[in-house]
XYZ file of C-alpha atoms in Angstrom:
522
model
C 0.000 0.000 0.000
C 1.234 3.569 -0.709
C 2.496 5.440 2.307
C 1.799 9.091 3.160
C 5.187 9.966 1.688
C 4.210 8.304 -1.591
C 0.975 10.267 -1.946
C 2.464 13.647 -1.014
C 3.849 14.454 -4.509
C 0.438 13.763 -6.020
C -1.214 15.974 -3.421
C 1.259 18.749 -4.102
C 0.660 18.461 -7.823
C -3.098 18.639 -7.342
C -2.647 21.632 -5.047
C -0.516 23.400 -7.675
C -3.158 22.822 -10.329
C -5.846 24.214 -8.047
C -3.806 27.333 -7.255
C -3.051 28.031 -10.906
C -6.647 27.432 -11.947
C -7.849 29.748 -9.173
C -5.381 32.413 -10.297
C -6.691 32.153 -13.838
C -10.332 32.412 -12.735
C -9.585 35.363 -10.445
C -10.467 35.840 -6.782
C -14.094 36.793 -7.464
C -16.330 35.294 -10.184
C -18.445 38.449 -10.046
C -15.403 40.483 -11.131
C -15.138 38.409 -14.296
C -18.835 38.957 -14.977
C -18.399 42.712 -14.511
C -15.460 42.702 -16.915
C -17.478 40.889 -19.568
C -20.495 43.147 -18.966
C -18.338 46.123 -19.969
C -17.481 44.405 -23.257
C -13.987 43.623 -21.989
C -12.097 40.339 -21.915
C -9.987 39.076 -19.035
C -6.195 39.234 -19.152
C -5.895 35.516 -19.971
C -8.566 35.712 -22.685
C -6.719 38.586 -24.320
C -3.415 36.717 -24.275
C -5.088 33.719 -25.897
C -6.319 35.922 -28.744
C -2.918 37.555 -29.205
C -0.661 34.502 -29.146
C -0.603 31.305 -31.173
C -2.821 28.641 -29.627
C -1.182 26.810 -26.740
C 2.073 28.795 -26.936
C 1.821 30.913 -23.761
C 4.300 30.291 -20.949
C 3.451 32.270 -17.822
C 6.056 33.748 -15.503
C 5.479 34.349 -11.784
C 1.852 33.294 -11.754
C 2.179 32.646 -8.011
C 3.602 36.072 -7.148
C 1.840 37.892 -4.259
C 2.456 41.306 -2.766
C 4.039 41.797 0.672
C 2.443 45.172 1.490
C 0.625 45.819 4.750
C -1.822 48.446 5.933
C -5.163 49.633 4.617
C -6.353 46.016 4.611
C -3.837 44.865 1.984
C -2.523 42.096 4.227
C -5.964 40.503 3.996
C -5.995 40.612 0.199
C -3.065 38.800 -1.381
C -4.269 37.236 -4.647
C -1.879 35.358 -6.905
C -0.500 37.209 -9.985
C -0.943 40.504 -8.061
C -3.047 41.867 -10.923
C -0.732 41.365 -13.889
C -0.158 38.310 -16.092
C 3.338 38.055 -17.604
C 5.065 35.604 -19.908
C 5.915 34.775 -23.494
C 4.534 32.851 -26.445
C 4.591 33.002 -30.218
C 2.829 35.002 -32.931
C 3.035 33.345 -36.356
C 5.665 31.091 -34.801
C 7.948 33.923 -33.610
C 8.644 34.637 -29.928
C 6.767 37.563 -28.361
C 6.767 38.685 -24.724
C 3.590 40.022 -23.155
C 2.183 41.452 -19.961
C -1.508 42.055 -19.337
C -3.118 43.961 -16.482
C -5.907 42.041 -14.752
C -8.565 44.619 -13.909
C -10.337 42.063 -11.695
C -7.529 42.350 -9.128
C -7.064 45.754 -7.496
C -8.482 47.282 -10.685
C -5.199 46.406 -12.394
C -3.453 49.002 -10.206
C 0.317 48.779 -10.034
C 2.041 47.925 -6.778
C 5.611 46.902 -5.965
C 5.232 43.174 -6.755
C 3.124 43.971 -9.826
C 5.833 46.326 -11.117
C 8.623 43.842 -10.408
C 6.877 41.265 -12.582
C 6.677 43.749 -15.447
C 10.329 44.729 -14.966
C 11.349 41.075 -15.217
C 9.424 40.397 -18.424
C 10.775 43.590 -19.997
C 14.323 42.581 -19.077
C 13.739 39.138 -20.560
C 12.379 40.641 -23.788
C 15.425 42.887 -24.151
C 17.834 40.045 -23.356
C 16.111 37.608 -25.725
C 15.728 40.228 -28.457
C 11.997 39.748 -28.999
C 9.005 42.137 -29.270
C 7.106 43.220 -26.176
C 3.329 43.713 -26.165
C 1.608 45.326 -23.186
C -2.147 44.842 -22.737
C -3.080 47.839 -20.613
C -6.168 47.864 -18.413
C -5.248 49.382 -15.081
C -6.274 52.078 -12.641
C -2.791 53.540 -12.260
C -0.597 53.406 -9.169
C -1.815 51.383 -6.160
C -2.419 54.225 -3.719
C -2.119 52.003 -0.659
C 1.520 51.245 -1.514
C 2.516 54.889 -1.863
C 5.912 55.777 -3.290
C 6.788 52.129 -3.935
C 4.184 52.090 -6.685
C 5.561 55.300 -8.180
C 9.072 53.825 -8.196
C 7.643 50.826 -10.031
C 6.472 53.069 -12.850
C 9.893 54.694 -12.979
C 11.449 51.287 -13.575
C 9.032 50.636 -16.447
C 9.786 53.999 -18.079
C 13.524 53.396 -17.799
C 13.167 50.009 -19.498
C 10.875 51.421 -22.200
C 13.632 53.870 -23.042
C 16.357 51.234 -22.897
C 14.352 49.006 -25.263
C 13.556 51.843 -27.684
C 15.009 51.049 -31.098
C 16.211 47.668 -29.798
C 12.993 45.625 -29.765
C 9.527 46.566 -31.075
C 7.219 47.726 -28.274
C 3.454 47.733 -28.803
C 0.999 49.135 -26.258
C -2.615 47.979 -26.532
C -5.027 50.133 -24.534
C -7.998 48.037 -23.385
C -9.127 50.022 -20.358
C -8.265 53.164 -18.392
C -4.749 54.562 -18.293
C -4.429 57.715 -16.206
C -1.733 59.882 -14.705
C 1.915 58.917 -14.988
C 0.916 55.462 -16.233
C 0.145 57.003 -19.635
C 3.800 57.743 -20.231
C 4.805 54.108 -20.686
C 2.609 53.691 -23.789
C 3.807 57.081 -25.026
C 7.399 55.773 -24.945
C 6.586 52.711 -27.067
C 6.557 52.326 -30.852
C 2.823 51.780 -31.318
C -0.273 52.631 -29.275
C -3.541 50.943 -30.274
C -6.848 51.742 -28.544
C -10.366 50.291 -28.368
C -13.307 52.663 -28.579
C -15.510 53.292 -25.512
C -13.558 51.019 -23.150
C -10.074 52.594 -23.242
C -9.028 56.082 -22.208
C -5.694 57.837 -21.662
C -5.154 61.148 -19.875
C -2.752 62.743 -17.413
C -5.518 64.420 -15.380
C -9.078 63.120 -15.434
C -12.354 64.985 -16.013
C -12.823 65.744 -12.303
C -9.450 67.481 -12.048
C -10.028 69.319 -15.331
C -13.380 70.550 -14.019
C -11.882 71.682 -10.713
C -8.947 73.517 -12.287
C -10.355 74.938 -15.520
C -14.110 74.671 -15.115
C -14.395 72.632 -18.319
C -16.998 69.862 -18.407
C -15.973 66.793 -20.396
C -16.463 63.038 -20.310
C -13.680 60.481 -20.025
C -14.018 59.521 -23.699
C -14.259 63.152 -24.737
C -11.051 63.902 -22.854
C -8.951 60.854 -23.701
C -10.929 58.293 -25.667
C -9.684 56.257 -28.601
C -10.972 58.561 -31.346
C -9.619 61.648 -29.587
C -6.121 60.207 -29.456
C -6.315 58.648 -32.927
C -7.547 61.795 -34.704
C -6.775 64.838 -32.540
C -3.763 64.321 -30.283
C -1.903 61.728 -32.346
C -1.126 59.699 -29.214
C -2.823 56.577 -30.637
C -1.740 55.014 -33.912
C -5.110 53.331 -34.495
C -8.581 52.910 -32.939
C -10.790 49.816 -33.076
C -14.396 48.926 -32.319
C -13.597 45.793 -30.305
C -10.736 43.933 -28.673
C -10.817 41.034 -31.130
C -10.147 43.176 -34.224
C -7.527 45.172 -32.327
C -5.559 42.098 -31.257
C -5.844 40.612 -34.748
C -4.202 43.764 -36.110
C -1.461 43.471 -33.478
C -0.684 40.029 -34.902
C -0.570 41.492 -38.423
C 1.660 44.340 -37.268
C 4.077 41.928 -35.585
C 4.346 39.988 -38.858
C 5.800 43.137 -40.448
C 8.386 43.874 -37.754
C 11.755 42.235 -37.024
C 12.319 40.623 -33.636
C 14.979 43.213 -32.802
C 17.339 45.772 -34.329
C 19.925 43.090 -35.183
C 17.588 41.267 -37.556
C 15.955 42.185 -40.839
C 12.146 42.284 -41.080
C 10.641 38.872 -41.895
C 10.401 38.171 -45.626
C 7.586 36.109 -47.099
C 7.062 34.127 -50.276
C 5.086 36.376 -52.595
C 2.564 35.131 -55.135
C 2.103 38.683 -56.460
C 4.579 38.909 -59.388
C 7.427 41.375 -58.913
C 7.098 42.445 -62.543
C 3.329 42.945 -62.378
C 2.291 45.930 -64.464
C 0.622 48.831 -62.642
C -1.003 50.517 -65.625
C -4.077 51.257 -63.503
C -2.059 54.102 -61.989
C -2.527 56.060 -65.219
C -6.214 56.386 -64.395
C -5.860 56.616 -60.614
C -3.661 59.736 -60.714
C -5.139 62.700 -62.635
C -2.843 64.500 -65.067
C -4.056 67.875 -63.761
C -1.754 68.647 -60.822
C -4.567 70.528 -59.057
C -6.990 67.598 -58.994
C -7.215 65.512 -55.835
C -7.009 61.722 -55.606
C -6.562 59.139 -52.866
C -2.927 58.075 -52.519
C -4.099 54.941 -50.685
C -5.356 53.615 -54.026
C -1.861 54.130 -55.479
C -0.263 52.266 -52.563
C -2.802 49.459 -52.842
C -1.975 49.050 -56.534
C 1.784 48.969 -55.939
C 2.270 46.760 -52.849
C 1.994 42.974 -52.581
C -1.632 41.823 -52.786
C -2.812 45.358 -51.961
C -2.240 44.773 -48.224
C -0.750 47.334 -45.849
C -0.854 48.495 -42.224
C -1.501 52.228 -41.941
C -0.140 54.196 -38.998
C -2.092 57.228 -37.720
C -4.736 56.920 -40.432
C -6.996 59.513 -38.745
C -4.344 62.023 -37.620
C -2.602 64.511 -39.910
C -4.288 62.920 -42.882
C -2.347 64.999 -45.423
C 0.454 62.451 -45.196
C 0.305 58.650 -45.163
C 2.635 56.300 -43.294
C 2.202 52.590 -43.971
C 4.008 49.290 -43.565
C 3.625 46.889 -46.480
C 5.557 44.408 -48.593
C 7.126 44.755 -52.014
C 8.324 41.489 -53.540
C 7.863 39.803 -50.170
C 10.113 42.323 -48.367
C 8.804 44.737 -45.734
C 8.958 48.447 -46.596
C 7.840 51.653 -44.948
C 6.003 54.036 -47.248
C 5.713 57.774 -46.632
C 3.337 59.442 -49.076
C 1.723 62.842 -49.518
C -2.085 62.598 -49.595
C -3.550 64.950 -52.251
C -7.114 64.289 -51.048
C -6.347 66.016 -47.717
C -5.131 69.645 -47.749
C -3.781 68.949 -51.254
C -1.016 66.890 -49.621
C 0.848 69.868 -48.152
C 3.324 69.429 -45.327
C 2.449 71.060 -42.016
C 3.296 70.696 -38.334
C 1.306 67.508 -37.762
C 2.376 65.811 -40.988
C 6.032 66.558 -40.274
C 5.860 65.053 -36.788
C 3.901 62.017 -37.961
C 6.273 61.180 -40.801
C 9.427 61.928 -38.783
C 8.493 59.464 -36.042
C 7.599 56.806 -38.608
C 10.901 57.265 -40.465
C 12.819 56.902 -37.199
C 10.938 53.668 -36.473
C 11.751 52.244 -39.906
C 15.394 53.255 -39.648
C 15.725 51.737 -36.160
C 14.423 48.365 -37.366
C 16.102 48.184 -40.803
C 12.904 48.739 -42.775
C 13.627 50.344 -46.194
C 11.821 53.581 -47.001
C 9.826 54.446 -50.116
C 8.651 58.061 -50.459
C 5.744 58.760 -52.828
C 5.890 62.485 -53.539
C 3.098 64.762 -54.733
C 3.534 67.877 -52.635
C 2.719 71.544 -53.370
C 4.819 72.853 -50.468
C 4.430 73.682 -46.785
C 1.104 74.959 -45.488
C 1.232 78.774 -45.179
C -0.416 80.676 -42.350
C 0.149 82.562 -39.123
C -0.946 79.576 -37.071
C 1.651 77.349 -38.700
C 4.479 79.852 -38.327
C 3.629 80.703 -34.719
C 3.158 77.004 -33.981
C 6.742 76.355 -35.030
C 6.413 74.812 -38.478
C 10.115 75.544 -39.014
C 11.072 73.519 -35.946
C 8.599 70.725 -36.647
C 9.427 70.582 -40.349
C 13.062 70.225 -39.344
C 12.116 67.020 -37.485
C 11.105 65.440 -40.779
C 14.231 66.730 -42.495
C 16.449 65.436 -39.684
C 14.780 62.006 -39.699
C 15.364 61.542 -43.431
C 18.934 62.848 -43.339
C 19.778 60.602 -40.389
C 18.254 57.427 -41.878
C 20.740 54.823 -43.132
C 18.252 52.261 -44.484
C 17.689 51.951 -48.248
C 15.726 55.000 -49.439
C 13.851 55.287 -52.746
C 11.950 58.404 -53.811
C 9.228 58.444 -56.473
C 7.791 61.755 -57.693
C 4.309 61.207 -59.106
C 3.257 64.712 -60.142
C 4.567 67.816 -58.410
C 7.282 68.580 -55.894
C 7.672 72.264 -55.093
C 10.013 74.288 -52.936
C 11.385 73.201 -49.609
C 8.833 70.408 -49.432
C 10.538 68.760 -52.420
C 13.860 68.826 -50.600
C 12.393 67.515 -47.349
C 10.517 64.610 -48.987
C 13.724 62.580 -49.337
C 15.230 64.229 -52.397
C 18.580 63.087 -53.763
C 20.185 66.124 -52.181
C 19.436 64.866 -48.652
C 20.488 61.296 -49.273
C 17.891 59.288 -51.184
C 19.685 56.364 -52.817
C 17.438 56.250 -55.864
C 15.099 58.946 -57.172
C 12.470 58.056 -59.769
C 9.815 60.199 -61.433
C 6.821 59.784 -63.673
C 6.682 61.718 -66.968
C 4.059 63.986 -65.370
C 6.463 65.231 -62.695
C 7.040 68.915 -62.015
C 9.988 69.786 -59.771
C 10.470 73.478 -59.136
C 10.910 76.172 -56.522
C 7.204 76.918 -56.878
C 4.336 76.494 -59.314
C 4.662 78.117 -62.744
C 1.978 80.710 -62.070
C 3.565 81.954 -58.860
C 7.054 81.860 -60.339
C 6.035 83.885 -63.393
C 4.356 86.489 -61.206
C 7.577 86.942 -59.236
C 10.168 86.784 -62.026
C 8.280 88.832 -64.602
C 6.355 91.106 -62.250
C 7.511 94.385 -63.809
C 7.223 93.139 -67.381
C 3.651 91.971 -66.782
C 2.681 95.205 -65.055
C 4.082 97.342 -67.912
C 2.403 95.363 -70.710
C -0.616 96.700 -72.581
C -2.258 93.301 -72.072
C -0.903 92.071 -68.706
C -2.988 88.881 -68.681
C -1.730 87.762 -72.112
C 1.871 88.454 -71.101
C 1.361 86.615 -67.815
C 0.046 83.505 -69.630
C 2.990 83.701 -72.032
C 5.502 83.908 -69.194
C 3.854 81.022 -67.319
C 4.182 78.862 -70.438
C 7.789 80.013 -70.879
C 8.657 79.065 -67.294
C 6.986 75.682 -67.671
C 8.865 74.979 -70.897
C 12.250 76.042 -69.561
C 12.254 74.798 -65.957
C 9.297 72.523 -65.295
C 9.459 69.896 -68.012
C 9.674 66.345 -66.640
C 13.285 65.813 -67.701
C 14.815 68.969 -66.212
C 15.791 67.250 -62.935
C 16.890 64.086 -64.761
C 19.204 66.111 -67.007
C 20.935 67.411 -63.873
C 21.228 64.035 -62.151
C 18.659 64.858 -59.464
C 16.355 62.115 -60.763
C 17.887 58.746 -61.668
C 15.208 57.734 -64.128
C 11.859 58.824 -65.523
C 9.584 55.792 -65.634
C 6.077 55.024 -66.830
C 3.431 54.493 -64.123
C 2.957 50.922 -65.348
C 6.573 50.110 -64.418
C 6.326 51.512 -60.892
C 6.064 48.263 -58.923
C 8.839 46.478 -60.796
C 11.190 49.488 -60.631
C 10.681 49.900 -56.886
C 11.265 46.198 -56.226
C 14.428 46.123 -58.370
C 15.785 49.251 -56.695
C 15.156 47.889 -53.204
C 16.673 44.517 -54.106
C 19.835 46.280 -55.274
C 19.990 48.232 -51.993
C 19.312 45.274 -49.699
C 22.943 44.990 -48.628
C 23.407 48.748 -48.202
C 25.670 49.764 -45.337
C 26.064 53.351 -44.182
C 27.928 54.679 -41.155
C 26.920 57.758 -39.201
C 29.539 60.113 -37.753
C 31.121 59.028 -34.474
C 29.141 60.784 -31.741
C 27.217 60.050 -28.588
C 24.004 61.074 -30.371
C 22.720 63.905 -32.515
C 20.577 66.763 -31.260
C 17.344 66.535 -33.288
C 14.860 69.439 -33.128
C 12.527 67.698 -30.669
């Protein structure tokens, strides 16, 4: 017969299973029901959606806090309100932590923070992406300064990991106060409408200090941050679609800055003709069109991930594939403000370019830009300083860079949009391109001002001078004749030319000057 010593291991194993199952279910079944009633999933349910089935390995599931006072010693649930570990997405290792709102409202205490610190350190050491599923009430007030120090450790690691591993923050609940700065330090912030909010000071504080009445969603909801503040890169209607897009985004990113982005077998022929672009892009430089349709025609299978689709819509930033290889595309959007550059567009594109450069993602710039947006508001808002961010990002980028001018490229905006003069490796242009200091009409009015004013028929002379300027300086081969454009290509050859150019540049190596770091115009 088995002795007590023989049965003890089996008892211990059963006890372990019970503890882990209880931790997964949470300390209160009603808390799970409340979470679901709000349209929110639990931390474990979210991780299951994010990671490949059966791939999650949890770390420190049995961790409990050691704090006392304010009744905390009576409440010591396992996990301490955050689930941490790793798994795979499309077979590649990804680290994750998820706040469990059912426990202390997901609030961060010392043990909670230590778990996050550990998983962040592991992600950095292993060289794998980190995804945070945020649904927490901020610092655990009962633990005082220890909780604040925990946030400091997270911020320090966010910064250490920046440009080393991809960091994605998924906002699935409230994120207030200093806690909002961790997502702000990461590469991507994705939010779910109605259930997630981010703000430094909540509506009650805003009302007390400024007298303004506003709801939580009105102050820091998903659409506010996706379209107005630019804090969020995308907003979704539900958690399922959001987490599915996180999986797609991860498929476009390398594991770390020492690896190239993952390539895929491509059934879309590299030499596929793109003659549809002739009809998509109007010949008249003043007519609007949707640059997304151009991107969809060019990239593999028409698929891409757009960053900040609702913010600063006069420029597009997307991740896609060309010939199976990941590329970052920066494109002026003629259907929004005629595609001009302004403060918001400059910041949006600059940050995206830095991301691509940090993770060895080649850059393709699709140019159709009339210039920078004029106006007192822009000048007083610092368009010079913000425009310089975009210029700095391009000049500092060492990844392969290909520029394509579709129609017009005027003034300083032409220079800033990755012209040959600031380091583009290859510059291509369509036969419809116009590269000049400014449009022909404005140029003629400046150059021939006196001659036009003195003429008996000023309007006829003005039209003549506009045509003269166009003929002399704005024909599509002017830049090519001076080596500022490498080739003028037909729209139907666009996809194949881009793929060939990027293939040639795949082994590009460029060194930056020896320095601690530059001083970009932040």
